[in-house]
Structure formats: C-alpha cells, structure tokens
Short mmCIF file of C-alpha atoms in Angstrom, two decimals:
data_model
loop_
_atom_site.label_atom_id
_atom_site.label_comp_id
_atom_site.label_asym_id
_atom_site.label_seq_id
_atom_site.Cartn_x
_atom_site.Cartn_y
_atom_site.Cartn_z
CA MET A 24 85.48 98.70 110.54
CA VAL A 25 82.38 100.29 108.97
CA LYS A 26 83.29 102.78 106.25
CA LYS A 27 81.75 106.22 106.74
CA GLU A 28 81.01 108.76 104.06
CA LEU A 29 84.00 111.05 103.61
CA SER A 30 83.79 114.83 103.84
CA GLU A 31 85.05 116.96 100.96
CA LYS A 32 88.38 117.55 102.73
CA GLU A 33 88.74 113.87 103.53
CA GLN A 34 88.07 112.99 99.89
CA ILE A 35 90.83 115.38 98.80
CA ALA A 36 93.21 113.86 101.36
CA LYS A 37 92.28 110.38 100.16
CA GLU A 38 93.08 111.36 96.58
CA LEU A 39 96.54 112.56 97.63
CA GLU A 40 97.13 109.42 99.67
CA GLN A 41 96.17 107.19 96.75
CA TRP A 42 98.43 109.16 94.41
CA VAL A 43 101.44 108.76 96.72
CA ARG A 44 100.63 105.08 97.10
CA LYS A 45 100.70 104.68 93.33
CA MET A 46 104.01 106.56 93.20
CA ARG A 47 105.50 103.83 95.39
CA CYS A 48 104.81 101.11 92.80
CA THR A 49 108.04 99.90 91.20
CA GLY A 50 107.00 96.59 89.68
CA SER A 51 108.64 94.54 92.43
CA THR A 52 105.21 93.23 93.45
CA GLY A 53 103.95 93.00 89.89
CA ILE A 54 102.30 96.43 89.86
CA LYS A 55 104.03 99.20 87.93
CA LEU A 56 103.23 102.87 87.71
CA ASP A 57 102.41 102.24 84.06
CA ASN A 58 99.46 100.11 85.17
CA PHE A 59 97.53 103.21 86.28
CA THR A 60 95.90 104.87 83.28
CA ASP A 61 95.04 107.99 85.30
CA ILE A 62 98.75 108.77 85.88
CA LYS A 63 99.96 110.92 82.97
CA ILE A 64 103.74 111.16 83.05
CA GLY A 65 106.58 111.53 80.57
CA ALA A 66 109.41 113.73 79.34
CA ASP A 67 109.29 117.51 79.59
CA LYS A 68 108.34 119.12 76.28
CA SER A 69 110.77 122.03 76.63
CA PRO A 70 114.13 122.02 74.77
CA VAL A 71 117.17 120.54 76.46
CA ASP A 72 120.46 122.28 77.19
CA LYS A 73 122.94 119.63 76.06
CA ASN A 74 125.58 121.10 78.38
CA SER A 75 123.51 120.07 81.41
CA LYS A 76 124.54 117.46 83.94
CA THR A 77 124.25 113.91 82.66
CA PHE A 78 124.50 110.48 84.27
CA GLU A 79 126.04 109.03 81.12
CA VAL A 80 129.43 107.43 81.74
CA PHE A 81 130.43 106.40 78.20
CA SER A 82 130.92 108.70 75.23
CA PHE A 83 130.80 107.63 71.61
CA GLU A 84 134.60 107.72 71.59
CA ASP A 85 134.77 105.32 74.54
CA LEU A 86 132.86 102.65 72.64
CA LYS A 87 133.80 103.15 68.99
CA ASP A 88 136.57 100.55 69.00
CA PHE A 89 134.34 97.87 70.57
CA VAL A 90 131.07 98.20 68.63
CA LYS A 91 130.18 96.36 65.45
CA ARG A 92 128.79 98.89 62.97
CA THR A 93 125.71 97.59 61.18
CA SER A 94 122.92 99.55 59.55
CA GLU A 95 120.29 97.26 61.05
CA GLN A 96 119.54 96.98 64.74
CA SER A 97 121.54 94.24 66.42
CA PHE A 98 122.00 93.07 69.98
CA GLN A 99 125.57 93.38 71.22
CA GLU A 100 127.32 92.68 74.49
CA ILE A 101 130.53 94.60 75.12
CA GLN A 102 132.87 94.04 78.05
CA LEU A 103 135.60 96.60 78.55
CA ASP A 104 139.06 95.84 79.93
CA ASN A 105 138.10 97.17 83.37
CA GLY A 106 135.08 94.84 83.57
CA ASP A 107 132.37 97.35 82.63
CA LEU A 108 129.58 95.68 80.65
CA ILE A 109 127.32 97.26 78.03
CA SER A 110 124.58 95.10 76.57
CA GLY A 111 121.69 96.09 74.33
CA ASN A 112 120.65 97.17 70.88
CA PHE A 113 122.89 99.09 68.50
CA VAL A 114 122.41 100.73 65.09
CA ASN A 115 125.33 102.21 63.09
CA GLY A 116 127.60 101.81 66.11
CA LEU A 117 125.26 103.72 68.44
CA ARG A 118 123.06 102.45 71.24
CA HIS A 119 119.54 102.41 69.85
CA GLY A 120 116.80 100.63 71.81
CA TYR A 121 116.90 99.11 75.26
CA CYS A 122 120.39 98.92 76.79
CA GLU A 123 121.92 98.10 80.16
CA ILE A 124 125.21 99.34 81.55
CA LEU A 125 126.99 97.72 84.51
CA ILE A 126 129.94 99.66 85.92
CA GLN A 127 132.60 97.95 88.03
CA ASP A 128 134.37 101.13 89.14
CA PRO A 129 131.55 103.65 89.84
CA VAL A 130 131.71 106.89 87.86
CA LYS A 131 129.69 109.81 89.27
CA SER A 132 128.54 107.24 91.88
CA VAL A 133 126.60 105.48 89.09
CA VAL A 134 126.83 101.67 89.01
CA SER A 135 124.11 100.86 86.47
CA ILE A 136 121.89 102.46 83.84
CA ARG A 137 118.92 100.70 82.24
CA GLY A 138 116.74 102.35 79.67
CA GLU A 139 115.83 103.29 76.13
CA TYR A 140 118.39 104.89 73.79
CA ILE A 141 117.98 106.78 70.53
CA ASN A 142 121.07 107.48 68.40
CA GLY A 143 123.40 106.91 71.34
CA TYR A 144 121.52 108.97 73.93
CA LEU A 145 119.13 108.01 76.70
CA ASN A 146 115.66 109.00 75.52
CA GLY A 147 112.51 108.06 77.38
CA LYS A 148 112.20 106.20 80.68
CA ALA A 149 115.32 104.88 82.36
CA ARG A 150 116.57 103.77 85.75
CA VAL A 151 119.88 104.88 87.23
CA PHE A 152 121.35 102.95 90.17
CA PHE A 153 123.96 104.44 92.52
CA GLU A 154 126.82 103.18 94.64
CA ASP A 155 124.84 103.68 97.88
CA ARG A 156 122.12 101.39 96.42
CA CYS A 157 119.65 104.24 96.02
CA TRP A 158 118.17 104.66 92.55
CA LEU A 159 115.97 106.86 90.40
CA GLU A 160 113.51 106.35 87.59
CA GLY A 161 112.93 109.26 85.25
CA TYR A 162 112.42 110.46 81.72
CA PHE A 163 115.44 111.52 79.66
CA LYS A 164 115.95 113.59 76.51
CA THR A 165 119.26 113.37 74.63
CA GLY A 166 120.91 111.90 77.71
CA ILE A 167 119.66 114.54 80.18
CA LEU A 168 117.15 113.90 82.97
CA HIS A 169 114.30 116.04 81.70
CA GLY A 170 110.82 115.08 82.89
CA PHE A 171 108.89 113.18 85.55
CA THR A 172 111.23 111.57 88.12
CA ARG A 173 110.96 109.33 91.15
CA LYS A 174 113.72 108.43 93.62
CA PHE A 175 114.00 105.46 95.98
CA ASP A 176 116.30 104.58 98.85
CA LYS A 177 118.34 101.38 99.19
CA LYS A 178 115.32 99.57 100.67
CA GLY A 179 113.11 100.52 97.74
CA ARG A 180 111.20 103.18 99.69
CA LEU A 181 109.97 106.20 97.76
CA THR A 182 111.87 109.38 98.71
CA PHE A 183 111.15 111.89 95.91
CA VAL A 184 108.53 112.70 93.29
CA GLY A 185 108.87 115.67 90.96
CA SER A 186 109.92 117.07 87.61
CA TYR A 187 113.41 117.67 86.24
CA GLN A 188 114.60 120.08 83.58
CA ASN A 189 118.17 120.00 82.31
CA GLY A 190 119.25 117.63 85.06
CA LYS A 191 117.81 119.66 87.96
CA PRO A 192 114.51 119.40 89.89
CA VAL A 193 112.04 122.19 89.09
CA GLY A 194 108.57 123.31 90.12
CA VAL A 195 106.58 121.71 92.91
CA CYS A 196 108.20 118.50 94.14
CA TRP A 197 107.60 116.01 96.94
CA ARG A 198 110.14 114.61 99.39
CA ILE A 199 108.68 111.58 101.15
CA LYS A 200 109.90 111.29 104.73
CA ARG A 201 110.23 108.21 106.88
CA GLY A 202 107.01 107.39 108.68
CA GLY A 203 104.65 108.75 106.03
CA GLY A 204 105.00 112.54 106.10
CA SER A 205 106.07 114.62 103.09
CA ILE A 206 107.76 117.93 102.36
CA VAL A 207 106.04 119.61 99.43
CA GLY A 208 106.84 122.86 97.67
CA ARG A 209 108.53 124.67 94.83
CA VAL A 210 112.23 123.87 94.81
CA VAL A 211 114.88 126.58 94.52
CA ASP A 212 118.22 125.51 93.04
CA GLY A 213 117.14 121.95 93.63
CA GLU A 214 116.34 122.50 97.32
CA PHE A 215 113.14 122.78 99.35
CA SER A 216 113.95 126.29 100.52
CA GLY A 217 111.92 129.45 100.98
CA CYS A 218 108.44 130.35 102.17
CA ARG A 219 105.20 128.48 101.41
CA ILE A 220 106.95 125.13 101.76
CA ALA A 221 104.79 122.58 103.56
CA TYR A 222 105.19 119.48 105.66
CA ILE A 223 102.14 117.27 105.15
CA TYR A 224 101.37 114.71 107.87
CA PRO A 225 100.36 111.11 107.05
CA ASP A 226 96.64 112.00 106.95
CA PHE A 227 97.39 114.10 103.83
CA LEU A 228 95.22 116.83 105.34
CA THR A 229 97.11 118.37 108.25
CA ALA A 230 100.18 120.46 107.43
CA LEU A 231 102.78 122.89 108.72
CA VAL A 232 103.23 125.65 106.13
CA GLY A 233 105.96 128.26 106.29
CA VAL A 234 109.70 128.72 105.91
CA PHE A 235 112.04 125.80 105.23
CA GLU A 236 115.73 125.74 104.41
CA LYS A 237 117.09 122.78 102.45
CA GLY A 238 114.14 120.72 103.58
CA GLU A 239 114.49 121.63 107.26
CA LEU A 240 111.74 123.46 109.11
CA ILE A 241 112.59 127.02 110.17
CA LYS A 242 109.16 128.26 111.23
CA ALA A 243 105.66 127.32 110.15
CA GLN A 244 102.01 127.48 111.13
CA GLU A 245 99.23 124.93 110.98
CA ALA A 246 97.14 124.65 107.82
CA GLU A 247 94.98 122.13 105.98
CA VAL A 248 94.90 120.89 102.40
CA GLN A 249 91.94 122.55 100.67
CA SER A 250 92.24 121.33 97.08
CA ILE A 251 94.57 119.73 94.52
CA ILE A 252 95.96 120.96 91.21
CA ASP A 253 97.24 118.52 88.61
CA GLY A 254 100.65 119.90 87.73
CA GLU A 255 102.77 119.22 84.69
CA GLN A 256 104.39 115.80 84.31
CA GLY A 257 101.80 114.21 86.61
CA VAL A 258 102.86 115.84 89.89
CA LYS A 259 100.01 116.63 92.31
CA ILE A 260 100.08 120.14 93.80
CA PRO A 261 98.21 120.55 97.12
CA VAL A 262 96.58 123.92 97.83
CA PHE A 263 96.44 124.94 101.49
CA GLY A 264 94.15 127.11 103.52
CA ARG A 265 95.59 130.15 105.22
CA PRO A 266 98.18 129.16 107.87
CA LYS A 267 97.16 130.22 111.37
CA GLY A 268 97.97 129.80 115.03
CA PRO A 269 101.30 129.74 116.88
CA PHE A 270 104.55 129.21 115.04
CA HIS A 271 106.23 125.83 115.16
CA PHE A 272 110.02 125.56 114.96
CA ARG A 273 112.67 122.87 114.54
CA GLU A 274 113.39 121.70 118.12
CA ILE A 275 115.76 118.77 118.61
CA GLY A 276 116.21 117.35 122.11
CA THR A 277 119.64 117.27 123.76
CA PHE A 278 121.04 115.72 126.93
CA ASP A 279 119.82 118.61 129.09
CA LYS A 280 116.77 119.89 127.19
CA ILE A 281 113.65 118.30 125.75
CA CYS A 282 113.53 120.95 123.00
CA THR A 283 116.21 123.29 121.69
CA VAL A 284 116.17 126.01 119.06
CA GLY A 285 117.13 124.98 115.56
CA LYS A 286 118.16 127.36 112.79
CA SER A 287 116.55 130.57 114.04
CA ALA A 288 119.22 133.24 113.91
CA GLU A 289 116.97 135.66 112.07
CA ILE A 290 113.85 134.88 114.13
CA THR A 291 112.90 137.68 116.51
CA GLN A 292 112.41 137.09 120.22
CA ASN A 293 108.70 137.90 119.92
CA SER A 294 108.19 135.12 117.41
CA LEU A 295 109.72 132.53 119.75
CA VAL A 296 106.58 132.33 121.89
CA GLY A 297 105.34 129.16 120.16
CA GLN A 298 108.76 127.56 120.36
CA LEU A 299 109.09 128.18 124.09
CA ASP A 300 105.62 126.81 124.79
CA LEU A 301 106.12 123.17 125.78
CA THR A 302 102.36 122.70 125.79
CA LEU A 303 102.01 123.53 122.08
CA LYS A 304 100.47 120.29 120.84
CA ASP A 305 101.43 118.59 117.61
CA PRO A 306 98.67 119.51 115.12
CA TYR A 307 98.35 115.97 113.77
CA GLU A 308 98.53 114.15 117.08
CA SER A 309 95.82 116.39 118.54
CA LYS A 310 93.45 115.02 115.86
CA THR A 311 94.08 111.38 116.69
CA ILE A 312 94.47 110.87 120.46
CA GLU A 313 93.69 112.30 123.87
CA ILE A 314 94.93 111.58 127.39
CA LYS A 315 92.55 110.12 129.97
CA LYS A 316 92.64 107.86 133.02
CA SER A 317 93.82 104.45 131.88
CA ASN A 318 91.54 101.42 132.05
CA ILE A 319 94.43 99.33 133.40
CA PRO A 320 94.16 98.74 137.17
CA GLY A 321 96.93 100.60 138.97
CA ALA A 322 97.94 102.69 135.92
CA ALA A 323 97.58 106.46 135.78
CA GLU A 324 97.07 108.12 132.38
CA GLY A 325 96.73 106.43 129.02
CA ILE A 326 96.20 107.24 125.35
CA PHE A 327 92.72 107.01 123.79
CA VAL A 328 91.75 107.50 120.14
CA ILE A 329 89.26 110.29 119.43
CA LYS A 330 88.05 108.74 116.18
CA ASP A 331 87.88 105.32 114.52
CA VAL A 332 91.27 104.39 113.07
CA GLU A 333 92.41 101.61 110.75
CA PRO A 334 95.63 99.56 110.86
CA ASN A 335 98.83 101.38 109.82
CA THR A 336 97.59 104.73 111.15
CA VAL A 337 100.19 106.93 112.86
CA LEU A 338 98.74 108.06 116.20
CA ALA A 339 101.32 109.79 118.38
CA PHE A 340 104.98 110.82 118.60
CA TYR A 341 107.64 110.23 121.27
CA ASN A 342 109.85 113.29 121.60
CA GLY A 343 112.07 113.84 124.62
CA SER A 344 115.53 114.72 125.82
CA ARG A 345 118.47 112.48 124.99
CA ALA A 346 119.35 110.49 128.08
CA ASN A 347 122.88 110.94 129.37
CA PRO A 348 124.49 107.46 129.59
CA GLN A 349 126.55 108.60 132.58
CA GLU A 350 123.35 109.15 134.56
CA PHE A 351 121.89 105.73 133.81
CA ASP A 352 120.94 103.82 136.96
CA PRO A 353 119.95 100.21 136.22
CA THR A 354 119.06 99.46 139.85
CA THR A 355 115.76 101.34 139.94
CA TRP A 356 112.83 101.46 137.52
CA GLU A 357 111.64 104.75 139.01
CA THR A 358 114.43 106.61 137.19
CA ASN A 359 113.88 104.73 133.92
CA ASN A 360 110.10 104.83 133.50
CA TYR A 361 110.08 106.88 130.32
CA LYS A 362 113.26 105.82 128.55
CA ILE A 363 112.92 104.48 125.01
CA PHE A 364 115.21 103.74 122.04
CA ASP A 365 116.53 106.76 120.12
CA PRO A 366 116.27 105.86 116.40
CA SER A 367 118.61 108.72 115.49
CA ASN A 368 121.38 107.07 117.51
CA ILE A 369 121.03 103.29 117.19
CA PRO A 370 121.98 101.23 119.17
CA ALA A 371 123.36 103.34 122.02
CA GLY A 372 120.94 106.28 122.06
CA THR A 373 118.06 106.70 124.50
CA ILE A 374 115.20 109.20 124.61
CA ASP A 375 113.82 110.17 128.02
CA ILE A 376 111.02 112.29 129.44
CA PRO A 377 112.52 114.28 132.35
CA VAL A 378 110.67 114.18 135.66
CA TRP A 379 109.46 117.78 135.32
CA ALA A 380 107.94 116.99 131.89
CA GLN A 381 106.06 113.84 132.85
CA ALA A 382 102.91 115.79 133.79
CA THR A 383 100.88 116.80 130.72
CA LYS A 384 100.36 120.29 132.13
CA SER A 385 104.13 120.81 131.87
CA TYR A 386 104.81 119.09 128.55
CA CYS A 387 102.40 117.87 125.88
CA CYS A 388 104.04 118.71 122.54
CA THR A 389 103.99 114.95 121.94
CA LEU A 390 102.22 112.31 124.01
CA ALA A 391 103.29 108.83 122.92
CA HIS A 392 105.09 108.45 126.25
CA LYS A 393 101.67 108.10 127.89
CA CYS A 394 100.89 104.85 126.06
CA ASN A 395 100.52 101.81 128.31
CA HIS A 396 101.57 98.20 127.85
CA SER A 397 99.46 95.17 126.96
CA PHE A 398 100.31 91.62 125.95
CA LEU A 399 97.44 92.07 123.45
CA PRO A 400 98.67 95.31 121.83
CA ASN A 401 96.73 97.18 119.16
CA SER A 402 99.70 99.35 118.20
CA GLU A 403 103.49 99.33 118.04
CA PHE A 404 106.47 101.68 118.00
CA VAL A 405 108.14 102.48 114.67
CA VAL A 406 110.50 105.19 113.43
CA TYR A 407 109.23 108.59 112.26
CA ASP A 408 111.04 111.60 110.78
CA HIS A 409 109.21 114.52 112.42
CA PRO A 410 109.44 118.08 111.04
CA LYS A 411 110.03 119.59 114.49
CA PHE A 412 111.73 116.88 116.51
CA GLY A 413 113.74 114.93 113.95
CA VAL A 414 113.94 111.14 113.86
CA ILE A 415 111.98 109.83 116.85
CA PRO A 416 109.71 106.87 117.70
CA CYS A 417 106.01 107.04 116.92
CA ILE A 418 103.00 104.82 117.62
CA ILE A 419 101.29 103.18 114.65
CA THR A 420 98.21 100.97 114.81
CA ILE A 421 98.30 97.25 114.00
CA ALA A 422 94.54 96.73 114.31
CA ASP A 423 91.27 98.62 113.99
CA ILE A 424 90.69 100.81 117.04
CA PHE A 425 87.32 102.40 117.65
CA LYS A 426 86.65 105.89 118.98
CA GLY A 427 87.13 106.03 122.75
CA GLU A 428 89.24 102.86 123.01
CA GLU A 429 92.61 102.86 124.73
CA VAL A 430 95.85 102.41 122.77
CA PHE A 431 98.34 99.77 123.89
CA VAL A 432 101.81 98.70 122.77
CA GLY A 433 103.90 95.72 123.77
CA TYR A 434 106.88 97.07 125.71
CA GLY A 435 109.06 94.05 125.06
CA TYR A 436 111.18 94.16 128.20
CA ASP A 437 113.81 91.56 129.01
CA LEU A 438 111.51 89.48 131.20
CA GLU A 439 114.13 88.56 133.80
CA ASP A 440 115.12 92.21 134.33
CA SER A 441 111.61 93.70 134.03
CA PRO A 442 109.69 95.36 136.89
CA ASP A 443 107.44 93.25 139.11
CA TRP A 444 104.19 94.52 137.58
CA TYR A 445 105.38 93.40 134.11
CA GLN A 446 106.32 89.90 135.27
CA HIS A 447 102.97 89.52 137.06
CA ALA A 448 101.14 90.74 133.94
CA TRP A 449 102.93 88.11 131.85
CA LYS A 450 102.01 85.30 134.26
CA ASP A 451 98.37 86.43 134.14
CA SER A 452 98.33 86.74 130.33
CA ILE A 453 96.49 84.28 128.10
CA PHE A 454 99.79 83.43 126.41
CA ALA A 455 101.58 82.35 129.57
CA LYS A 456 98.53 80.36 130.67
CA GLU A 457 98.47 78.58 127.29
CA GLY A 458 102.16 77.71 127.59
CA VAL A 459 103.44 80.14 124.94
CA SER A 460 107.07 81.09 125.56
CA TYR A 461 107.87 84.74 126.18
CA LYS A 462 110.43 84.61 123.37
CA ASP A 463 107.78 83.46 120.89
CA TRP A 464 105.41 86.20 122.05
CA MET A 465 108.16 88.77 121.56
CA GLU A 466 108.93 87.61 118.02
CA CYS A 467 105.28 87.87 117.03
CA ASN A 468 104.29 91.10 118.80
CA VAL A 469 107.23 93.43 119.37
CA LYS A 470 109.10 94.93 116.44
CA ARG A 471 111.21 97.30 118.55
CA PRO A 472 111.69 96.35 122.22
CA LEU A 473 111.73 99.39 124.46
CA GLY A 474 114.19 97.89 126.89
CA ILE A 475 113.62 100.56 129.52
CA ARG A 476 110.03 101.61 130.29
CA ALA A 477 107.23 101.24 132.81
CA ASN A 478 103.53 102.04 133.11
CA LYS A 479 102.61 105.62 133.79
#
C-alpha cells in the first residue's frame, strides 16, 4: 500500500501508537524498553513514605539466620524450610545487587521478585510476578514501588502504563484494553474515576471523553487527540479537543434488549437521548466503514472501507442482544442469520441481532453484523473490549484493503450443517477445485468460527 503524507493530527496519533508499541516490549523477542533512547523512565525523585505498601515478603529478621555475613559482595543461594528460594548478591548479610526470590506458598499473591537491591531493599528496576501469572515491571525506592511502572497479563499483553508513588498509581495513567483501545486519565485513589477520563480508540485519534467510574464508562462525548505532553516518568499525556455531540453511555446487551442502561442513577432523563438512540453510530467505526449494496450476487448489504487500511486495523464492532438458548431453533437458518459467538460468555454464549434491528435504519450503533462471507477473506473476527458494549467481537483486517473495497470474513461454518448457499460457494471456490480439504482451509483462514451465521 502506498504511504501517504500524514496530517498533523495523524502524526500525533502515530506518535502515540509508536509509544504504546514500545511500551509492549518486554525483551521476550529480544527488544527491551531500554533499547529505545527516546524513552526516559526511572524512579520518582520525591521522598518515599517507608510505611507504604510493599511487595517485599522477607524481612531482615527472616533471613538473618541463613545469610553468611561478609563485608565483600558475595553470591549466595538460600533455601528456606518451606521451599522458598533466595539467590543473589549479599553484602554484610543484606541483599545488595541483583537478586531473585521464588516463593512456594504465595504471600500477598507474589510468587517471584527479580531486581536490584541496595542495603536489603529493592532499589531500581524490578519485576514482580503474581499467583495469577500477571506481572509488573517498575522502579522501586527502599522497597516501595515509586516510579515508572508497566503491568502485563498472564499472556504477556500490556495492561497498564503509569507512575507510582508510595505504592499507589498517581497522575495520568494508561489502561490498555483488549483489542487495542485504552483508558487514559488522572487516577483517583488508584482508579480511573471522575470527569475528563478518556477512552482512546485503536487509531489513537478518536476518543470518548467524559465521566468514568473505576474504569467503566458512565457518560462521554466524542473528541479527538489534539496534541501530546511528555509527562513525568516517561508517560505520554494526550490533550483532547473539546468534547461535542450526543452523549454515549455504557450499554450492555441482555437476552431481551440490544442495549441496556449501565450505571446511570444520577443521569437525568433529558441526558438519556443519546443512549436511547439506537442509530447513534460508533465514532470510530463511522471513520472506517460504510454500508452499501454488496458485490456478492444474491447478497443484500455489505461493509465497505471508506479509506485505505493496512493489516491489523480494527474496522467494525459486533454488538447485539444475548441470544436466549431456550429460543434456539437449529432447524432453520432464517432464525439464526445473525448469531455469533459471545466472547464474554465462552463457550455457551451467543450474540444476536434481533429481527427488528437488522435494518440499518433501526439499528446502526455497530455494523459488523453486515459483513459478508468469502473463502478469500481480507478480515477476521477477534475479541474487543468496547467502552460502551463490553467484550464483543470485532472485525480486524488481515490484508491491505483499498478505499471503496468490500470487507469479507470467513464464517467458518460446520460444512455439513451449513446453509445451501455456503456449501455451493465452497464447491465453487478455488480451494475446493484445487482439492484442498475444508478442514485445512479452516485451519488457515478462520481463527474464530461463527458457527451460526448467514449472508445478509
């Protein structure tokens, strides 16, 4: 795809995207955050309250009977009666230098600590691993987390970037959500709560700015990133334009409704207009796709990109009601056309688009349900944590798609139980004609089979 010259806003968004990408580097692929000379991080320069929360599990008293006291630095390996292992450098009976701690019976959910010690206390960069296999990397002073910090989930995915003081997050922090979005704002008592909190979409330009409570959207309006401030400890602070337009609210689908009110007890009836409007389009999705007559013979509507997009670009979201299992009718595809996996309730959950909502004039908050099938897909379904609709499927590209081209995914039906049109399409596909087995095609092209879907 030919690279075009970026606008000023796009350049700012690109800078944020590159920064987050660097934040994801852990060294597992050979690239560490330390490799980037433009990233200035470290411990906070303010004094530490030694009574603050600490991850340390061993006091000096716990180790005094096991350590050899020498005035020169020496490597020692200590195994306690319960199996806990401490290995590293010691001076005068105190940990001094790089040390590792392995804990058999987790204390404070901590199973391992690896980092630099000075006179018995963590000082400098260290990693703390937890019982749930999540972990953090941060800067410590006298045993207290006090500086730049990153957190990762059990799969090594970045979940948090920010600064800590006295064991608590402070200032503007980032919470990285599944699918590529981020919650950004000044934390209060360690939580993303209050006004002027933002959810930034994966383009690092489009945002919902407003009121959040413990990281959950209460009400917000659309805005765009206008500039960036380099905060303390290396944390990027996005500056937004004035929020405008209708309010967006947290709206999670249920068995009988495609959208329901979230935490809105204090929201007035007049301010619910945006929430009750099922044609209020997602601000990000409206910049990526549009609905037009499909190019597939016999199909109705389809999704088309409104700009050139590269691989790994999120295009559209699949919100809907949660299908009631008691109403499932496997004998007819007409009642199952829009059913798809519910990633918030794997493996039993199903998301559906009710009959009344299948026309875009009735419902267009999200439009991924209008995407058609191809055995040569240019996109696929993955999981996305949406600020309004929670954990739902989304469409992400797997190839370059040029402005005006239609978007396709591979549905991945069970071939024997699929509708007639799907079986005919497989027989006419280049893969079937070349003798490729359907199973092999599935393994190469469909990450998440839909199971229950049909062309629109």
